[in-house]
Coordinates of C-alpha atoms in Angstrom, one line a residue:
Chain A
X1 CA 0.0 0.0 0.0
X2 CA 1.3 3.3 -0.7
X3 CA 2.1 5.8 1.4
X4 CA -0.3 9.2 2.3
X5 CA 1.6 12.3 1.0
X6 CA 1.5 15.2 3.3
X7 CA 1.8 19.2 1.8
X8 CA 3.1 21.7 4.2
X9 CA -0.7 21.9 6.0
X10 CA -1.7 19.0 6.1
X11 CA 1.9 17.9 8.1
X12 CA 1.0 20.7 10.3
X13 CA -2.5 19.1 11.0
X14 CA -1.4 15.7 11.4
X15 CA 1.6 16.4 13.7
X16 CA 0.3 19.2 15.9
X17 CA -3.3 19.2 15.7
X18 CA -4.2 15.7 15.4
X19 CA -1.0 14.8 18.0
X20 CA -0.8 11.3 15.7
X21 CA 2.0 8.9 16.6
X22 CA 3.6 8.8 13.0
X23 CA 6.6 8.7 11.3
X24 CA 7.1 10.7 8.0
X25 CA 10.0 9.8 5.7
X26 CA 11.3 13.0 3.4
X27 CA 12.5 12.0 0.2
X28 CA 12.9 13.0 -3.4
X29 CA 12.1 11.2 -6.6
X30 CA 15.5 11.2 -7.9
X31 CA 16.9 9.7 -4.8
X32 CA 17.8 5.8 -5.3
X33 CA 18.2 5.4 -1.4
X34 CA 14.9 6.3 -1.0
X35 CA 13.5 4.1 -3.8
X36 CA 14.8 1.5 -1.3
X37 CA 13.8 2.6 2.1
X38 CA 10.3 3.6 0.9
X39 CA 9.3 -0.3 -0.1
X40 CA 10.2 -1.2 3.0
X41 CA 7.5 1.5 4.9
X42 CA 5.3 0.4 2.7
X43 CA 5.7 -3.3 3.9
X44 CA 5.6 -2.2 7.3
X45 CA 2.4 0.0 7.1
X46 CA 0.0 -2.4 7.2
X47 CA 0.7 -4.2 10.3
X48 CA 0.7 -0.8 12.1
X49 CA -2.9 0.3 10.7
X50 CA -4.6 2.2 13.2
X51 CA -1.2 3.0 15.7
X52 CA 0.9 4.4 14.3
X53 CA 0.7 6.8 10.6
X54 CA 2.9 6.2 7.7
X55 CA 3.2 9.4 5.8
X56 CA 5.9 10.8 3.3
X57 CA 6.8 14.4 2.0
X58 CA 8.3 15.4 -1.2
X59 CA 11.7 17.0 0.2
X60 CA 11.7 19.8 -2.8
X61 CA 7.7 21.1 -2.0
X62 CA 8.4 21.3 1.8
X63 CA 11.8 23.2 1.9
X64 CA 10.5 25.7 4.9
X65 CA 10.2 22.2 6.8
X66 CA 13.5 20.8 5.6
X67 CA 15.0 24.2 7.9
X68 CA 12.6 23.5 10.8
X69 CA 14.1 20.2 11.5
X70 CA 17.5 21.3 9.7
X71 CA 17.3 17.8 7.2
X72 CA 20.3 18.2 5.0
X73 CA 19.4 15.2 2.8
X74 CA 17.0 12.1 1.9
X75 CA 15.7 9.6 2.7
X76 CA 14.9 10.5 6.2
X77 CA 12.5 9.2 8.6
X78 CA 11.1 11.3 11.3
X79 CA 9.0 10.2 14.3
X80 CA 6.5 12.1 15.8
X81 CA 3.8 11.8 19.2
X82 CA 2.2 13.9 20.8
X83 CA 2.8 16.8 18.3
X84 CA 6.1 16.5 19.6
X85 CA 9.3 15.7 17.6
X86 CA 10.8 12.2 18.5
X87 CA 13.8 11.7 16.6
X88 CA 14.9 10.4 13.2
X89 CA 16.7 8.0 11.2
X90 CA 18.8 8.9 7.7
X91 CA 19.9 7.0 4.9
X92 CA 19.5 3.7 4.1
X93 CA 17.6 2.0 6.8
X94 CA 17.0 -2.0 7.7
X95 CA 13.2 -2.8 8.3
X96 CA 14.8 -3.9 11.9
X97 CA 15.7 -0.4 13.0
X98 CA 12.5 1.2 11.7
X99 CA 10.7 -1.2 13.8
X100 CA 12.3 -1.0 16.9
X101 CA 12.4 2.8 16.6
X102 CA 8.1 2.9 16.7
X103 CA 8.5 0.3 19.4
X104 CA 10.1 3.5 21.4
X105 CA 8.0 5.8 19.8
X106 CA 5.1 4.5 20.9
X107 CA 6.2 3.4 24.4
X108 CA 7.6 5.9 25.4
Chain B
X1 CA 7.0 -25.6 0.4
X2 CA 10.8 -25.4 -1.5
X3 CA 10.1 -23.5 -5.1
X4 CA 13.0 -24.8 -7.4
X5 CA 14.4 -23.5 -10.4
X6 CA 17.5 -24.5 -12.6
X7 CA 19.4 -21.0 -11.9
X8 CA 19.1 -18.3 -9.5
X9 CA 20.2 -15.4 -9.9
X10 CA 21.1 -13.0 -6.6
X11 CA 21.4 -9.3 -7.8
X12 CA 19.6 -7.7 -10.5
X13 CA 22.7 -5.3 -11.6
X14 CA 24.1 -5.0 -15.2
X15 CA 25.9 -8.7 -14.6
X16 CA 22.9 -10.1 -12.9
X17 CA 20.3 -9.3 -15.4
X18 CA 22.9 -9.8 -18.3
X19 CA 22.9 -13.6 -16.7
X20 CA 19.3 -13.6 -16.7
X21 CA 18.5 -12.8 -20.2
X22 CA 20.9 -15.7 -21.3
X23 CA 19.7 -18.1 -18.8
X24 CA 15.9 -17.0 -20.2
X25 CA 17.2 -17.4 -23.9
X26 CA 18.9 -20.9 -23.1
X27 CA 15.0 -21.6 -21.6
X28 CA 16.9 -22.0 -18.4
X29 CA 13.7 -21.9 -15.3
X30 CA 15.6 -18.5 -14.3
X31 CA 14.5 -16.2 -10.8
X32 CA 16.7 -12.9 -9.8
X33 CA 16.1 -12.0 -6.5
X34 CA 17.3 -8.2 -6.0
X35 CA 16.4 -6.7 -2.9
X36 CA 16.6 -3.0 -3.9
X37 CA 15.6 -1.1 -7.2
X38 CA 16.5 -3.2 -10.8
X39 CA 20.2 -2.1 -12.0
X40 CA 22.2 -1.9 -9.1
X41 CA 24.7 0.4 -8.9
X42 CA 24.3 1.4 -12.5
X43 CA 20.7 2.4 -11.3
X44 CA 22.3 5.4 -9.6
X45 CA 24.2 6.7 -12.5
X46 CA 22.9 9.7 -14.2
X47 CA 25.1 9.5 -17.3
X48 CA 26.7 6.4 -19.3
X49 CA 28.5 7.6 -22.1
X50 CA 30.3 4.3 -22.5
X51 CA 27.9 1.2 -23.3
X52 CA 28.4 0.0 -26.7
X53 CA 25.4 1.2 -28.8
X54 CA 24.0 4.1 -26.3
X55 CA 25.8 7.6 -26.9
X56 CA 23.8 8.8 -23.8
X57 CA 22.0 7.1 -21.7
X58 CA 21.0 7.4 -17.6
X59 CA 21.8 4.7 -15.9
X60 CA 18.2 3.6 -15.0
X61 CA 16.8 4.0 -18.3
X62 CA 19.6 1.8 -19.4
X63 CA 18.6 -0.9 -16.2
X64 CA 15.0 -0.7 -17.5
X65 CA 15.8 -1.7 -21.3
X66 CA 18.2 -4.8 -19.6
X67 CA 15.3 -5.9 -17.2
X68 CA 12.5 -5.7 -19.9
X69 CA 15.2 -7.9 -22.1
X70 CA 15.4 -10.5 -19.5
X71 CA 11.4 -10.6 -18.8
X72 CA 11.3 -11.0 -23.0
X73 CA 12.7 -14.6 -22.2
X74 CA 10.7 -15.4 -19.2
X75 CA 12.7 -14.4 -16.4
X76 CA 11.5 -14.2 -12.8
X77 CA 12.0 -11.7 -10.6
X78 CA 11.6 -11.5 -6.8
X79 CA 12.1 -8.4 -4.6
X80 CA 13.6 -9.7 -1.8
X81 CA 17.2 -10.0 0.3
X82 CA 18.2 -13.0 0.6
X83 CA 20.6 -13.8 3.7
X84 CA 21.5 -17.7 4.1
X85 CA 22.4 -20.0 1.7
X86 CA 23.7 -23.7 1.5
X87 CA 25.5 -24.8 -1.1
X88 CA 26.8 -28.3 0.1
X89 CA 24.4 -30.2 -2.1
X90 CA 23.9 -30.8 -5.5
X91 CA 20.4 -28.7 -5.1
X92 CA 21.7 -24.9 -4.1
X93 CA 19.0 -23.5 -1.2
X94 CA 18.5 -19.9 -1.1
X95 CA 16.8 -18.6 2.3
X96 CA 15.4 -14.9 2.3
X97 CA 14.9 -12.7 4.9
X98 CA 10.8 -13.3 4.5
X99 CA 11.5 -17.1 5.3
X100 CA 10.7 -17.6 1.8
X101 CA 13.0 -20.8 0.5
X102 CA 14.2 -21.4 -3.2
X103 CA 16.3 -24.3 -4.7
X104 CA 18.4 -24.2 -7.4
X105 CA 20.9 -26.0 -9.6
X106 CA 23.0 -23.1 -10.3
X107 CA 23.1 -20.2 -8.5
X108 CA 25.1 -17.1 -9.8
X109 CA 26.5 -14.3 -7.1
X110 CA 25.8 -11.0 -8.8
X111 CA 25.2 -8.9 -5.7
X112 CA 27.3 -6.0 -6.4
X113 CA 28.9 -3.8 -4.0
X114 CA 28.0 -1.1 -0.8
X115 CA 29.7 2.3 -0.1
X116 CA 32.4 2.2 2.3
X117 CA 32.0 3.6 5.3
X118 CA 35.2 5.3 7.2
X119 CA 34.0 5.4 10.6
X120 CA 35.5 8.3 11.9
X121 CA 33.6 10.0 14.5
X122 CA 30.8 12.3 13.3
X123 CA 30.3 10.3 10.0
X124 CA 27.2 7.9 11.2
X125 CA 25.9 10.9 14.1
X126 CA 25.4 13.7 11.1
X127 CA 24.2 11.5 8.1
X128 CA 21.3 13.1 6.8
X129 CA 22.6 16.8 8.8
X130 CA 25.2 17.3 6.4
X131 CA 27.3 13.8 5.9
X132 CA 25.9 12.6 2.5
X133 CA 26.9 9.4 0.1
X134 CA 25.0 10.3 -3.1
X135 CA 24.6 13.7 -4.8
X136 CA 21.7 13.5 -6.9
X137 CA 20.2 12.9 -3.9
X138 CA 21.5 15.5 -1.9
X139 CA 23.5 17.8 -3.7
X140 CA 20.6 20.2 -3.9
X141 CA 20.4 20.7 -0.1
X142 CA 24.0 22.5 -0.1
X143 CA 22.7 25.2 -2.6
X144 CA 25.2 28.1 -1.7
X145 CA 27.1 26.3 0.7
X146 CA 30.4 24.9 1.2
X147 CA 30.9 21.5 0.6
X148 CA 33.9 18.6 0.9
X149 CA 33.9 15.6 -0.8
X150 CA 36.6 12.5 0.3
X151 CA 38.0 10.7 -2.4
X152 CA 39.4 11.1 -6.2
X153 CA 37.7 8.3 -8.1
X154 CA 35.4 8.5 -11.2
X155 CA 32.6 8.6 -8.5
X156 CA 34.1 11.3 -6.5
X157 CA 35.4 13.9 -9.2
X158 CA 32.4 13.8 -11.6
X159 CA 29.7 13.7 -8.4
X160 CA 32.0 16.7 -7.2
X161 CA 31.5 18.8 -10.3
X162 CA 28.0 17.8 -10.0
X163 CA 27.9 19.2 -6.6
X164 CA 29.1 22.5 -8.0
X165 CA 25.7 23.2 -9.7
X166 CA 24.4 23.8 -6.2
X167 CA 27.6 24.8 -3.7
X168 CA 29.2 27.9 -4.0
X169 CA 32.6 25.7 -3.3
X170 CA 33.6 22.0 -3.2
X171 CA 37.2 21.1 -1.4
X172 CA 38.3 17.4 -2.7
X173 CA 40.6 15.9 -0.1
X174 CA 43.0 13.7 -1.9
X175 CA 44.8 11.0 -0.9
X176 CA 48.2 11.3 -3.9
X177 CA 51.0 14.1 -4.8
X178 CA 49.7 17.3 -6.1
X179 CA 47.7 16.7 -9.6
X180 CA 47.3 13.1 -9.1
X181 CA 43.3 11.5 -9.2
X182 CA 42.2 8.3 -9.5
X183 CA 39.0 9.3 -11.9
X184 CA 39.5 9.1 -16.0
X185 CA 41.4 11.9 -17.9
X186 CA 38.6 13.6 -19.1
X187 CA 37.0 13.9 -15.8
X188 CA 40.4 14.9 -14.0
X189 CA 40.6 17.9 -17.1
X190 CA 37.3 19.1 -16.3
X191 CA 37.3 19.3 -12.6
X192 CA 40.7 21.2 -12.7
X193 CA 39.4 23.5 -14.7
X194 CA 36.4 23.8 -12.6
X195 CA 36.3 27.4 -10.9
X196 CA 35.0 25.9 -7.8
X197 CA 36.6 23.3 -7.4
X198 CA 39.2 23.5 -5.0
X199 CA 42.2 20.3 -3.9
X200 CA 44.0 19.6 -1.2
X201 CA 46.2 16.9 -1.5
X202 CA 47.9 14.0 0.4
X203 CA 45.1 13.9 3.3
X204 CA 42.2 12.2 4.9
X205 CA 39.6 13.1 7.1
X206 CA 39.7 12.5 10.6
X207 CA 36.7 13.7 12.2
X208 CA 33.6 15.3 10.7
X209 CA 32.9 18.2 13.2
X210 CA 28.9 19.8 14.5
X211 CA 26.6 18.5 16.4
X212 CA 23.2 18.8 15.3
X213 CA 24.4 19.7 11.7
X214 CA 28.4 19.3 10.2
X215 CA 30.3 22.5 10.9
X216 CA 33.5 21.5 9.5
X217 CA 36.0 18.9 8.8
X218 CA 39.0 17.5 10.8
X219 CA 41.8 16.8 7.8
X220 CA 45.1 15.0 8.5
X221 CA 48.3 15.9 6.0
X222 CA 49.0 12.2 5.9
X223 CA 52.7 13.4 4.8
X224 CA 53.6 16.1 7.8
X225 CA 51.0 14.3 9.9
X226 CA 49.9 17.6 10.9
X227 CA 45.9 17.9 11.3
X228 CA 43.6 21.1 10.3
X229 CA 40.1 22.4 10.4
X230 CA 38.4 23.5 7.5
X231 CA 35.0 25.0 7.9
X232 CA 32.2 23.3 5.6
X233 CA 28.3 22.3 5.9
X234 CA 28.7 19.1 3.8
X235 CA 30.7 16.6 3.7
X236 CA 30.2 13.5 0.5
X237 CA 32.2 10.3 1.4
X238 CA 33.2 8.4 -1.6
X239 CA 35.9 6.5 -0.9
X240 CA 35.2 3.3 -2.8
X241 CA 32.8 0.2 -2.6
X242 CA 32.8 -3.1 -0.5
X243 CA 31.4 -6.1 -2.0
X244 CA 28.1 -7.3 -0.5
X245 CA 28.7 -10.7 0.4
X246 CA 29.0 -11.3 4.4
X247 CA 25.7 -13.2 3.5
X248 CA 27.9 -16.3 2.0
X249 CA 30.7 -16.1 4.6
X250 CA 30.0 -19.5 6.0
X251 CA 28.8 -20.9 2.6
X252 CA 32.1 -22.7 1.8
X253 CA 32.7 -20.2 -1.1
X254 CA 36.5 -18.7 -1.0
X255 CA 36.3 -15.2 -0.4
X256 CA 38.8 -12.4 -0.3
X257 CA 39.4 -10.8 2.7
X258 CA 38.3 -7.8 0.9
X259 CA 34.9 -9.2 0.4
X260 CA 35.7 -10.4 -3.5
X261 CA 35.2 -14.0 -5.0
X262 CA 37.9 -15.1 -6.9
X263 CA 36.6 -16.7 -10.1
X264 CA 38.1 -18.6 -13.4
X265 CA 37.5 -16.8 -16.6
X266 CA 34.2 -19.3 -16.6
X267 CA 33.1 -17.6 -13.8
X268 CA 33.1 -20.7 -11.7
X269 CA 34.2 -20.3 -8.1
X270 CA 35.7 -22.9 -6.1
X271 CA 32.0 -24.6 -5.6
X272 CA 30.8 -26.0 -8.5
X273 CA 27.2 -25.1 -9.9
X274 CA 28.2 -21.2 -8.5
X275 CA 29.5 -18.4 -10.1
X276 CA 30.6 -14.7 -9.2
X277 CA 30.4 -12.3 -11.4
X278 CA 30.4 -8.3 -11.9
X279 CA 31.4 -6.0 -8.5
X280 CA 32.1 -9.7 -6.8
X281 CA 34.4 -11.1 -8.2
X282 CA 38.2 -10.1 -8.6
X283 CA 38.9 -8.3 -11.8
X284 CA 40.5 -5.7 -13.9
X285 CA 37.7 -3.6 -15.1
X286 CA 34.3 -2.3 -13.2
X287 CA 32.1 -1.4 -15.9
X288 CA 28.6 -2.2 -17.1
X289 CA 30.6 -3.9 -20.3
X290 CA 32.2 -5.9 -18.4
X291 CA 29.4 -6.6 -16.0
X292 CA 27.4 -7.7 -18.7
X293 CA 30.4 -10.0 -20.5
X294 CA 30.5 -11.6 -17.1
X295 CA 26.9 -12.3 -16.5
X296 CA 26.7 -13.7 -20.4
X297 CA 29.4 -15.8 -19.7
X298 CA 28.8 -17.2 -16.1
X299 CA 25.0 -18.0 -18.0
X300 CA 26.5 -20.2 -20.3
X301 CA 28.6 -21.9 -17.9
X302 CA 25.5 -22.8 -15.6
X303 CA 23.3 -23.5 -18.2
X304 CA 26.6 -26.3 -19.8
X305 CA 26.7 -27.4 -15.8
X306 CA 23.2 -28.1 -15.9
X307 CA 22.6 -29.8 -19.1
X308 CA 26.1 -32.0 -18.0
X309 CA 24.0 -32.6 -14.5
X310 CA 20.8 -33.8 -15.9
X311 CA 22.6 -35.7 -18.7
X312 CA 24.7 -38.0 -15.9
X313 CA 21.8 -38.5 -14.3
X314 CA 19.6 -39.6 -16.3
X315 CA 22.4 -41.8 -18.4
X316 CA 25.1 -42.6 -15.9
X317 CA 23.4 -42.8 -12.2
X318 CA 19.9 -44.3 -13.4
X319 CA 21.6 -47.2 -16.3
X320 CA 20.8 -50.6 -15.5
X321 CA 24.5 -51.5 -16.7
X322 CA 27.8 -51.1 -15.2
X323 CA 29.0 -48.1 -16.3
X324 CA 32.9 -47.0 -16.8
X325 CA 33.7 -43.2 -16.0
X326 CA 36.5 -43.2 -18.1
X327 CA 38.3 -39.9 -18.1
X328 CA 41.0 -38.6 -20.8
X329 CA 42.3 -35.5 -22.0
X330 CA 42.9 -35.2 -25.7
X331 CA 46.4 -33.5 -25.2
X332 CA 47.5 -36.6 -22.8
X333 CA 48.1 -39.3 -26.0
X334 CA 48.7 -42.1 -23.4
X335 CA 45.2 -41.5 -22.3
X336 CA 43.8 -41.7 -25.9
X337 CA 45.5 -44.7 -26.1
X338 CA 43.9 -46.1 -23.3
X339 CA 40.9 -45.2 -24.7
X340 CA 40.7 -46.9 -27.7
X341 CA 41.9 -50.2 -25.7
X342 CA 40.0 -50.3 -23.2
X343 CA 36.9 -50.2 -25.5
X344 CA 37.9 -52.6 -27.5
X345 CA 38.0 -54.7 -24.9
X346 CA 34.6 -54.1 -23.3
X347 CA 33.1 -54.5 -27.4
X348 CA 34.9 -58.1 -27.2
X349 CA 33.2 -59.1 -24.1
X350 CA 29.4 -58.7 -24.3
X351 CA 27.5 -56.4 -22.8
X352 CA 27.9 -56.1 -19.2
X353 CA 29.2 -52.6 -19.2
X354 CA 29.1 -49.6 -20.7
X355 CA 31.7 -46.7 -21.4
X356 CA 31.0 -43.2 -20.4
X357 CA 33.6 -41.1 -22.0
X358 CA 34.7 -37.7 -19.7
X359 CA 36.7 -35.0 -21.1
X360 CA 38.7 -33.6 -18.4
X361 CA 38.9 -30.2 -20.3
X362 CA 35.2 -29.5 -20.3
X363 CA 33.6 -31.7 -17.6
X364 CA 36.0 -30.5 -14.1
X365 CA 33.1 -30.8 -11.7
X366 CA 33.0 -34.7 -12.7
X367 CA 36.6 -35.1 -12.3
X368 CA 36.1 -33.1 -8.8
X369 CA 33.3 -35.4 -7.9
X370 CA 34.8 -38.8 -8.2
X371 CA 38.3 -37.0 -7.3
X372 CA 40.0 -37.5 -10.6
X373 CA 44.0 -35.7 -10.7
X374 CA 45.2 -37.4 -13.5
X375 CA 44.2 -39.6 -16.8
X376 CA 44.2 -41.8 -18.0
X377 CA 41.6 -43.0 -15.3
X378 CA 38.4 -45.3 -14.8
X379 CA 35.9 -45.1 -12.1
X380 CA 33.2 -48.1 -11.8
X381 CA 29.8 -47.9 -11.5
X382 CA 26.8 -49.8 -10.5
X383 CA 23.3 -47.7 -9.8
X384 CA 25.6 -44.8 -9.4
X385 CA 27.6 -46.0 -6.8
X386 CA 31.2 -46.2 -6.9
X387 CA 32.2 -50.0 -7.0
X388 CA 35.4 -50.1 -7.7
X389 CA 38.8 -47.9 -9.8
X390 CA 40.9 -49.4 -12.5
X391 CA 44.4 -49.5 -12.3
X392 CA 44.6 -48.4 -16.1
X393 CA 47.0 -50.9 -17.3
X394 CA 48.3 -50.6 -21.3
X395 CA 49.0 -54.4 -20.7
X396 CA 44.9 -55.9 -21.6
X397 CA 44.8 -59.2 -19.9
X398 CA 45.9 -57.3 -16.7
X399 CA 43.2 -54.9 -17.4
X400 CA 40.5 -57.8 -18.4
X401 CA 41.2 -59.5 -15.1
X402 CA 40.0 -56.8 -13.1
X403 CA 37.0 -56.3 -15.0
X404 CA 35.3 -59.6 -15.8

């Protein structure tokens, strides 16, 4: 299943209005790390339906957010709760350490 | 539920997918399991000015006519990573990392290569925050900025001056003398000539400075041994490629320390029924080309293993009579001669056995199997078991005794 894009507003809903536990990976469509790590969220969403969003931005239509959480290249995976910033993950990432960053996402 | 197919295919580069669309031609039952995006490395190649037949052509475009070519003849294709294997047996087993299990009679290592990593403090903490491996991904994010790229390779010097689209200045740190790269002629040419593009030579990088973002680099002259600071927001590593393939370290295959195969110009390693080809295996040139010439040729090899395999088994191993492995080499006469008396004897005395002839040029995994070093030389057997090996006497009572 693909991933939901999110435009500048609607990441601002999700994240800070809605407080949704998600993670939202930034990538471009030139990037061939990302054409990897995407697949593998893809995989993952599914199992996580209904606890945890799987969203993705296009990196060159959200460059004011690429300053707020000073992302100096793709793919990168950020983790949100609470409408509070939890951390991310950059470049090429194993399913493994996706999963067991959620895990602390969502326990934490 | 074990799927099986005659070759396998791991890596869906130029070599893999070159090895696939012979296997599909030769109607070989042919899978490629690739775990990322068709094309492999070639995949992240804007430009390739080089393939024979393509003036220009980007790298995946060029992926995408070679994959289409294979699925012409059939091929399969599986996106998955596959992480054990066992090669012991005649039938290859391939494990992935979904649990999903494939046999195979031939498998072919095509899995290409990773980037290095230095691991110098600051280079895994600031990936993505200005420590970057691949500029068309990232180049754009330095727009204005000043950037430092590791390395002197083809990779290095043309991603450099492809960095200089977007960064008001990019320092190469290399490792030679004064006006020495690694990269092609043309390439070196250009980048000197590049107004932005800035050397300094002999050093490494020690360190890659910042903490939520890179604020500079830590260089080492590796010649004075002194270390300096030069102040930069981005910092592209390309310091060369490691072969991917810790997955077969326990698989029996020989394998560099460096992480390649060596293989025969057959493509055979030192297991029979697998081959290395492309970034695995030890060689001379790195190119699609070559990639593909290797693929091609580590096809036919499998698919002549293959037929060989399926031919001794249903002649040799399932024959109701006594059959004689007899091995020779045409450029041995003694074992010609041996030959030609050794069936004539067998023609003078009925029909209990039969004569399998093995060339020792063409058919090595035989002589491997039944541990064959020199010919003339006759292995016995009844329902494919070994019964017994002939001491080849030119003398033919002595060699009629021990066989009737």
């Amino acid at each position: 299943m693909s991933l939901q894009e999110l435009d500048a507003n609607r990441f601002e809903e999700i994240i800070y209005d809605n407080c949704e536990p998600c993670l939202v990976i930034f990538r471009r469509k030139t990037c061939h790390v990302c054409k990897e790590v995407v697949p593998i969220l893809e995989e993952l969403q599914p199992q996580y339906e209904g606890k945890f969003g799987f969203y993705y931005v296009d990196a060159e239509e959200v460059k004011s957010l690429l300053q707020r959480f000073s992302l100096k290249g793709v793919p990168q995976i950020l983790f949100f709760n609470e409408g509070e910033y939890r951390g991310k993950l950059a470049g090429k990432i194993e399913e493994e350490t996706i999963e067991e960053k959620i895990a602390e996402v969502l326990g934490a | 539920m074990v799927n099986s197919y005659d070759l396998i295919i791991i890596g869906g580069g130029p070599a893999g997918l070159s090895a696939a669309i012979y296997g599909g031609r030769a109607k070989l039952k042919t899978l490629v399991i690739n775990k990322g995006t068709i094309g492999g490395l070639a995949d992240t190649t804007r430009e390739i000015v080089n393939y024979p037949g393509y003036i220009q052509v980007s790298g995946p475009d060029l992926m995408k006519d070679f994959q289409k070519h294979a699925k012409h003849f059939n091929v399969e294709f599986l996106k998955e990573e596959v992480i054990s294997v066992d090669f012991s047996q005649e039938d290859k087993l391939i494990k992935t990392k979904k649990g999903k299990e494939f046999s195979a009679k031939a498998v072919i290592v095509a899995c290409g290569s990773e980037p290095r990593i230095l691991n110098i403090p600051g280079e895994k903490t600031l990936r993505g925050s200005g420590v970057a491996y691949c500029a068309t991904c990232d180049a754009e994010f330095f727009e204005g900025e000043d950037v430092v790229v590791v390395g002197s390779g083809d990779q290095a010097i043309e991603e450099g001056m492809y960095i200089t689209k977007f960064a008001r200045k990019v320092t190469v740190i290399v490792l030679h003398d004064e006006g020495i790269l690694d990269c092609n002629k043309v390439s070196a040419e250009r980048a000197f000539n590049n107004g932005k593009m800035e050397f300094i030579w002999n050093s490494t990088i020690e360190e890659v400075l910042g903490k939520e973002n890179v604020e500079g680099v830590k260089i080492k002259n590796i010649k004075t041994g002194t270390s300096s600071q030069l102040i930069c927001q981005g910092i592209f590593f390309f310091v060369g490629m490691i072969p991917s393939t810790h997955f077969l370290k326990d698989s029996g295959l020989e394998i560099e320390k460096s992480g390649y195969i060596p293989a025969n110009d057959r493509m055979e390693t030192n297991l029979e029924g697998i081959y290395a080809v492309g970034d695995n295996r030890v060689k001379y040139l790195r190119q699609v080309v070559s990639a593909a010439g290797d693929g091609a040729t580590a096809a036919v090899a499998a698919e002549r293993y293959i037929a060989e395999l399926k031919d001794f088994n249903a002649n040799i191993l399932k024959n109701d009579k006594k059959i004689l492995l007899l091995f020779f080499n045409v450029l041995i006469n003694e074992s010609l001669e041996f030959s030609t008396l050794l069936e004539r004897l067998i023609s003078e005395n009925g029909d209990e056995y039969k004569i399998f002839k093995v060339d020792m040029a063409t058919k090595k995994h035989l002589a491997g199997k039944y541990e064959i070093g020199k010919v003339p030389a006759v292995v016995v057997l009844d329902k494919g078991n070994v019964i017994k090996r002939l001491d080849c006497s030119m003398d033919k009572e002595k060699l009629k005794s021990q066989l009737f």
